[in-house]
Structures are given as C-alpha cells and as structure tokens.
mmCIF file of C-alpha atoms in Angstrom:
data_model
loop_
_atom_site.group_PDB
_atom_site.id
_atom_site.type_symbol
_atom_site.label_atom_id
_atom_site.label_comp_id
_atom_site.label_asym_id
_atom_site.label_seq_id
_atom_site.Cartn_x
_atom_site.Cartn_y
_atom_site.Cartn_z
ATOM 1 C CA MET V 12 84.219 -37.013 -56.790
ATOM 2 C CA ALA V 13 83.656 -36.927 -53.080
ATOM 3 C CA GLY V 14 86.428 -37.807 -50.638
ATOM 4 C CA THR V 15 86.662 -40.311 -47.757
ATOM 5 C CA ILE V 16 89.012 -41.403 -45.107
ATOM 6 C CA ARG V 17 92.008 -43.509 -44.406
ATOM 7 C CA LEU V 18 91.678 -45.842 -41.428
ATOM 8 C CA LEU V 19 93.463 -44.621 -38.360
ATOM 9 C CA SER V 20 95.385 -46.374 -35.589
ATOM 10 C CA PRO V 21 93.419 -47.927 -32.715
ATOM 11 C CA VAL V 22 92.240 -45.665 -29.894
ATOM 12 C CA ARG V 23 94.745 -45.314 -27.055
ATOM 13 C CA ARG V 24 94.177 -43.832 -23.650
ATOM 14 C CA ASN V 25 96.459 -41.497 -21.759
ATOM 15 C CA ARG V 26 97.816 -43.426 -18.755
ATOM 16 C CA SER V 27 97.659 -40.405 -16.478
ATOM 17 C CA LYS V 28 94.124 -39.546 -17.618
ATOM 18 C CA PRO V 29 92.249 -42.800 -18.293
ATOM 19 C CA ASP V 30 89.265 -41.095 -19.925
ATOM 20 C CA THR V 31 91.245 -38.894 -22.316
ATOM 21 C CA MET V 32 91.118 -40.005 -25.935
ATOM 22 C CA VAL V 33 93.911 -39.491 -28.442
ATOM 23 C CA LYS V 34 94.027 -36.206 -30.323
ATOM 24 C CA PRO V 35 91.648 -36.092 -33.318
ATOM 25 C CA PRO V 36 93.325 -36.327 -36.745
ATOM 26 C CA SER V 37 94.336 -33.071 -38.382
ATOM 27 C CA SER V 38 92.159 -31.574 -41.103
ATOM 28 C CA LEU V 39 93.409 -31.717 -44.690
ATOM 29 C CA LYS V 40 93.222 -28.976 -47.281
ATOM 30 C CA ALA V 41 92.016 -30.037 -50.730
ATOM 31 C CA HIS V 42 92.231 -28.282 -54.086
ATOM 32 C CA ILE V 43 88.893 -28.935 -55.821
ATOM 33 C CA THR V 44 88.252 -28.962 -59.568
ATOM 34 C CA ARG V 45 84.733 -28.865 -60.988
ATOM 35 C CA LEU V 46 84.357 -30.361 -64.462
ATOM 36 C CA GLU V 47 81.660 -30.422 -67.098
ATOM 37 C CA MET V 48 80.991 -32.234 -70.360
ATOM 38 C CA THR V 49 78.388 -31.167 -72.901
ATOM 39 C CA ALA V 50 78.411 -34.107 -75.330
ATOM 40 C CA PRO V 51 78.492 -37.895 -74.949
ATOM 41 C CA PRO V 52 81.899 -39.571 -75.000
ATOM 42 C CA LYS V 53 83.108 -40.654 -78.411
ATOM 43 C CA ALA V 54 85.400 -43.382 -77.102
ATOM 44 C CA SER V 55 84.547 -47.075 -77.163
ATOM 45 C CA LEU V 56 86.393 -49.711 -75.171
ATOM 46 C CA PRO V 57 85.926 -53.504 -75.017
ATOM 47 C CA VAL V 58 85.487 -55.329 -71.745
ATOM 48 C CA PRO V 59 88.913 -56.441 -70.467
ATOM 49 C CA ILE V 60 89.572 -60.064 -71.325
ATOM 50 C CA ASN V 61 89.820 -62.973 -68.879
ATOM 51 C CA ILE V 62 87.478 -61.445 -66.291
ATOM 52 C CA GLN V 63 83.728 -61.675 -65.814
ATOM 53 C CA THR V 64 81.951 -58.378 -65.220
ATOM 54 C CA ALA V 65 78.435 -57.274 -64.391
ATOM 55 C CA ILE V 66 76.968 -53.859 -63.588
ATOM 56 C CA MET V 67 73.740 -53.914 -61.602
ATOM 57 C CA ARG V 68 71.544 -51.022 -60.512
ATOM 58 C CA ALA V 69 70.724 -50.860 -56.808
ATOM 59 C CA PRO V 70 67.599 -48.674 -56.492
ATOM 60 C CA ASP V 71 66.844 -49.670 -52.883
ATOM 61 C CA ILE V 72 70.390 -50.215 -51.687
ATOM 62 C CA PRO V 73 70.650 -51.104 -47.959
ATOM 63 C CA LEU V 74 72.589 -48.532 -45.945
ATOM 64 C CA PRO V 75 75.217 -51.002 -44.611
ATOM 65 C CA PHE V 76 75.980 -52.209 -48.145
ATOM 66 C CA TYR V 77 76.281 -48.639 -49.411
ATOM 67 C CA ARG V 78 78.629 -47.683 -46.591
ATOM 68 C CA TYR V 79 80.687 -50.796 -47.376
ATOM 69 C CA LEU V 80 80.996 -49.744 -51.030
ATOM 70 C CA TYR V 81 81.771 -46.158 -50.078
ATOM 71 C CA ARG V 82 84.533 -47.125 -47.659
ATOM 72 C CA GLN V 83 86.068 -49.772 -49.910
ATOM 73 C CA VAL V 84 86.324 -47.297 -52.764
ATOM 74 C CA GLY V 85 87.068 -44.152 -50.823
ATOM 75 C CA ALA V 86 89.216 -45.079 -47.830
ATOM 76 C CA ARG V 87 92.376 -44.242 -49.786
ATOM 77 C CA TRP V 88 91.019 -40.938 -51.063
ATOM 78 C CA GLN V 89 89.631 -39.377 -47.882
ATOM 79 C CA TRP V 90 85.902 -39.836 -48.592
ATOM 80 C CA VAL V 91 84.024 -38.915 -45.424
ATOM 81 C CA ASP V 92 80.813 -37.019 -46.161
ATOM 82 C CA ARG V 93 78.366 -39.905 -46.498
ATOM 83 C CA LEU V 94 79.840 -41.735 -43.497
ATOM 84 C CA ARG V 95 78.908 -38.868 -41.182
ATOM 85 C CA MET V 96 75.269 -38.725 -42.268
ATOM 86 C CA LEU V 97 72.529 -39.938 -39.956
ATOM 87 C CA ASP V 98 70.742 -43.052 -41.212
ATOM 88 C CA GLU V 99 67.554 -41.168 -42.038
ATOM 89 C CA ASP V 100 69.436 -38.485 -43.972
ATOM 90 C CA LEU V 101 71.532 -41.039 -45.863
ATOM 91 C CA ALA V 102 68.442 -43.097 -46.730
ATOM 92 C CA ARG V 103 66.677 -39.971 -47.970
ATOM 93 C CA SER V 104 69.606 -39.149 -50.261
ATOM 94 C CA LEU V 105 70.216 -42.656 -51.568
ATOM 95 C CA HIS V 106 66.575 -43.549 -52.178
ATOM 96 C CA ASP V 107 65.636 -40.257 -53.804
ATOM 97 C CA LYS V 108 64.163 -41.084 -57.221
ATOM 98 C CA ARG V 109 66.634 -38.656 -58.792
ATOM 99 C CA ASN V 110 69.591 -40.583 -57.375
ATOM 100 C CA ASN V 111 70.957 -43.647 -59.170
ATOM 101 C CA ILE V 112 73.516 -46.182 -57.932
ATOM 102 C CA SER V 113 75.033 -49.026 -59.929
ATOM 103 C CA VAL V 114 77.455 -51.602 -58.569
ATOM 104 C CA LEU V 115 80.271 -53.237 -60.524
ATOM 105 C CA TYR V 116 80.941 -56.941 -59.925
ATOM 106 C CA VAL V 117 84.127 -58.596 -61.127
ATOM 107 C CA ASN V 118 84.324 -62.386 -61.051
ATOM 108 C CA GLY V 119 81.271 -62.458 -58.804
ATOM 109 C CA ALA V 120 82.443 -60.000 -56.130
ATOM 110 C CA PRO V 121 81.703 -56.280 -55.674
ATOM 111 C CA ALA V 122 84.488 -54.238 -57.268
ATOM 112 C CA GLY V 123 83.260 -50.643 -57.457
ATOM 113 C CA PHE V 124 80.262 -48.397 -57.970
ATOM 114 C CA TYR V 125 79.081 -45.209 -59.579
ATOM 115 C CA GLU V 126 76.368 -42.833 -58.486
ATOM 116 C CA TYR V 127 74.708 -39.974 -60.304
ATOM 117 C CA PHE V 128 72.066 -37.411 -59.413
ATOM 118 C CA VAL V 129 69.600 -35.872 -61.851
ATOM 119 C CA GLU V 130 69.596 -32.211 -60.813
ATOM 120 C CA ASP V 131 67.082 -31.206 -63.483
ATOM 121 C CA GLU V 132 66.256 -32.071 -67.100
ATOM 122 C CA ASP V 133 69.432 -30.343 -68.276
ATOM 123 C CA THR V 134 72.057 -31.319 -65.681
ATOM 124 C CA ILE V 135 73.207 -34.612 -64.186
ATOM 125 C CA GLU V 136 76.001 -34.882 -61.639
ATOM 126 C CA LEU V 137 78.307 -37.893 -61.535
ATOM 127 C CA SER V 138 78.639 -37.697 -57.760
ATOM 128 C CA HIS V 139 80.675 -40.837 -56.999
ATOM 129 C CA PHE V 140 82.785 -43.181 -59.072
ATOM 130 C CA GLY V 141 85.549 -45.605 -58.185
ATOM 131 C CA LEU V 142 86.962 -49.105 -57.890
ATOM 132 C CA PHE V 143 87.862 -51.354 -54.974
ATOM 133 C CA GLU V 144 91.573 -51.838 -54.485
ATOM 134 C CA HIS V 145 91.437 -55.465 -55.709
ATOM 135 C CA ALA V 146 90.032 -54.271 -59.049
ATOM 136 C CA LEU V 147 92.858 -51.839 -59.722
ATOM 137 C CA GLY V 148 95.370 -52.981 -62.297
ATOM 138 C CA LEU V 149 92.854 -55.110 -64.212
ATOM 139 C CA GLY V 150 92.470 -52.555 -66.968
ATOM 140 C CA ILE V 151 88.839 -51.999 -66.069
ATOM 141 C CA GLY V 152 88.771 -48.403 -64.810
ATOM 142 C CA LYS V 153 88.425 -46.638 -68.165
ATOM 143 C CA TRP V 154 85.839 -49.138 -69.368
ATOM 144 C CA PHE V 155 83.793 -48.732 -66.160
ATOM 145 C CA LEU V 156 83.825 -44.937 -66.368
ATOM 146 C CA LEU V 157 82.586 -45.167 -69.958
ATOM 147 C CA GLN V 158 79.706 -47.405 -68.836
ATOM 148 C CA ALA V 159 78.751 -44.815 -66.233
ATOM 149 C CA LEU V 160 78.833 -42.035 -68.819
ATOM 150 C CA TYR V 161 76.893 -44.080 -71.360
ATOM 151 C CA ALA V 162 74.173 -44.688 -68.754
ATOM 152 C CA ILE V 163 73.979 -41.001 -67.873
ATOM 153 C CA TRP V 164 73.817 -39.799 -71.479
ATOM 154 C CA THR V 165 70.883 -42.102 -72.291
ATOM 155 C CA LEU V 166 68.865 -39.556 -70.275
ATOM 156 C CA ASN V 167 69.781 -36.837 -72.808
ATOM 157 C CA PRO V 168 71.050 -34.112 -70.475
ATOM 158 C CA LYS V 169 72.624 -30.927 -71.792
ATOM 159 C CA ARG V 170 75.564 -31.247 -69.437
ATOM 160 C CA VAL V 171 77.150 -33.732 -67.055
ATOM 161 C CA THR V 172 79.160 -32.428 -64.116
ATOM 162 C CA THR V 173 81.544 -33.938 -61.601
ATOM 163 C CA THR V 174 84.218 -32.813 -59.162
ATOM 164 C CA THR V 175 87.599 -34.154 -58.139
ATOM 165 C CA ASN V 176 90.346 -32.941 -55.848
ATOM 166 C CA ASP V 177 94.033 -33.474 -55.174
ATOM 167 C CA LEU V 178 93.277 -36.032 -52.440
ATOM 168 C CA ASP V 179 91.657 -38.226 -55.075
ATOM 169 C CA HIS V 180 93.445 -40.722 -57.336
ATOM 170 C CA PRO V 181 96.396 -38.891 -58.921
ATOM 171 C CA ARG V 182 95.136 -39.683 -62.438
ATOM 172 C CA ALA V 183 91.464 -38.892 -61.793
ATOM 173 C CA LEU V 184 91.540 -35.447 -63.412
ATOM 174 C CA GLN V 185 93.389 -36.790 -66.438
ATOM 175 C CA LEU V 186 90.911 -39.652 -66.818
ATOM 176 C CA TYR V 187 87.873 -37.360 -66.764
ATOM 177 C CA GLN V 188 89.428 -35.073 -69.330
ATOM 178 C CA MET V 189 90.275 -38.066 -71.526
ATOM 179 C CA PHE V 190 86.566 -38.835 -71.894
ATOM 180 C CA GLY V 191 85.293 -35.334 -72.547
ATOM 181 C CA PHE V 192 85.156 -33.405 -69.275
ATOM 182 C CA SER V 193 86.664 -29.929 -69.115
ATOM 183 C CA PRO V 194 87.526 -27.989 -65.933
ATOM 184 C CA VAL V 195 85.146 -25.067 -65.381
ATOM 185 C CA SER V 196 86.150 -23.856 -61.922
ATOM 186 C CA THR V 197 88.511 -24.508 -59.042
ATOM 187 C CA GLY V 198 88.443 -23.868 -55.336
ATOM 188 C CA SER V 199 89.635 -25.153 -52.006
ATOM 189 C CA GLY V 200 88.027 -27.081 -49.187
ATOM 190 C CA ILE V 201 88.769 -28.751 -45.893
ATOM 191 C CA VAL V 202 88.435 -32.495 -45.282
ATOM 192 C CA ARG V 203 88.170 -33.529 -41.643
ATOM 193 C CA PRO V 204 89.205 -37.199 -41.365
ATOM 194 C CA LEU V 205 87.104 -39.558 -39.285
ATOM 195 C CA SER V 206 88.226 -39.923 -35.709
ATOM 196 C CA ASP V 207 88.810 -43.316 -34.107
ATOM 197 C CA LYS V 208 85.579 -42.825 -32.174
ATOM 198 C CA GLU V 209 83.632 -42.239 -35.400
ATOM 199 C CA LEU V 210 85.170 -45.327 -37.020
ATOM 200 C CA LEU V 211 84.205 -47.415 -33.996
ATOM 201 C CA GLU V 212 80.632 -46.133 -34.123
ATOM 202 C CA LEU V 213 80.435 -46.948 -37.834
ATOM 203 C CA SER V 214 81.635 -50.509 -37.257
ATOM 204 C CA LYS V 215 78.983 -51.001 -34.550
ATOM 205 C CA LYS V 216 76.249 -49.514 -36.722
ATOM 206 C CA ASP V 217 76.790 -51.985 -39.556
ATOM 207 C CA TRP V 218 77.178 -55.171 -37.505
#
C-alpha cells in the first residue's frame, strides 16, 4: 500500500530571523515488498457482530472527501503521495474509469476505504486499503480486506498485485499473505514527510 504522513508540530519562527521557517522533516527510508496473488481467496469470514457495516462505491468521489479518507487512514503510516498531487492530477487519477474506490461505513460513519486500479485485463492493483483509527480493534480488518478481494476477483483477473512497506501497519505483510498474496520482489524507497507549510496548504484547500 502507499504511505502517508504523521502530523507535525505547529510552525515556529526563528526569533532572530522572523521569516525563517523551521527545518523540514527528515526523509524516511522504507523497505518495500511487492506482492501478488493468482487465485481468489479461499477464506470466508462473517461480519463482526454488534456493529452495522456498509461498503459503498464512490465513482465520482469529491477531492476533499478523498483527501479526508486518505489522511484518516494513512496519517500513521506515512502516506503522502496523493496529498502532494495537484487537484487536476488527483481528479484525473481518481475519476479514471479504470480506478475504483469503495468506502467502508461502520455504525453510520466513514471507517476506511479500499482502492484498486485495473491495469489491463490480466492485472489489477490493490493500490490502497486501510481503516480509520476508530475502527481498529473491532475485528473488522480481515473481513474488510476479504470484501475488497472478492470485489476485485469478480473481474476475473489473472493476478492481483499490491505493495506494502515497513512504515505500514506492522501486521500488513502477514495479513496479505494470510489471504493468498506472496512476495515477488523487494526494494527500498524514500518517503519525504509533509512539511508544516504543506499541511497548512492542505487544510486551506479543503475548507
């Protein structure tokens, strides 16, 4: 999965140089694992009891709502890529007919989302998947991932791919493997956290 950013401390100015901003956050190195599955999952899980759930597709998702989902899911895991995109570029990606976004609601409130991209008739990428913090611990994560995989496999691809990294949830790799993914390659990358200035611009953009 992609990675996003942890909120930083408020901007502070240097007293001796009023216009000097604080030093940008340091870049982070990530170990990336690419995974692939070539058959639908065999597992079946019931919906967790005592909660109401709904999964709704969002084919024309508004950009502020998408950025809200992306930050709520990814702030702990250093997701940043989509937050740096210009509105026109983000809209082009999200509203591409090959791109699909579905939002999880738990007890009436947004609680997570998944996103997949149909690369061609053989390959579909699960590009984003995750839960809001308030939905963790409800026993819903495995069930939600299965719903995402079920939806993808109805399109009859030959393979489904995804990526994760060591900045992601510590059990993400284990969870993917539990439902049929196998690692096919590894590598490294650099994540540059959002600066305070970027976070301020994002908050203004979505007011």
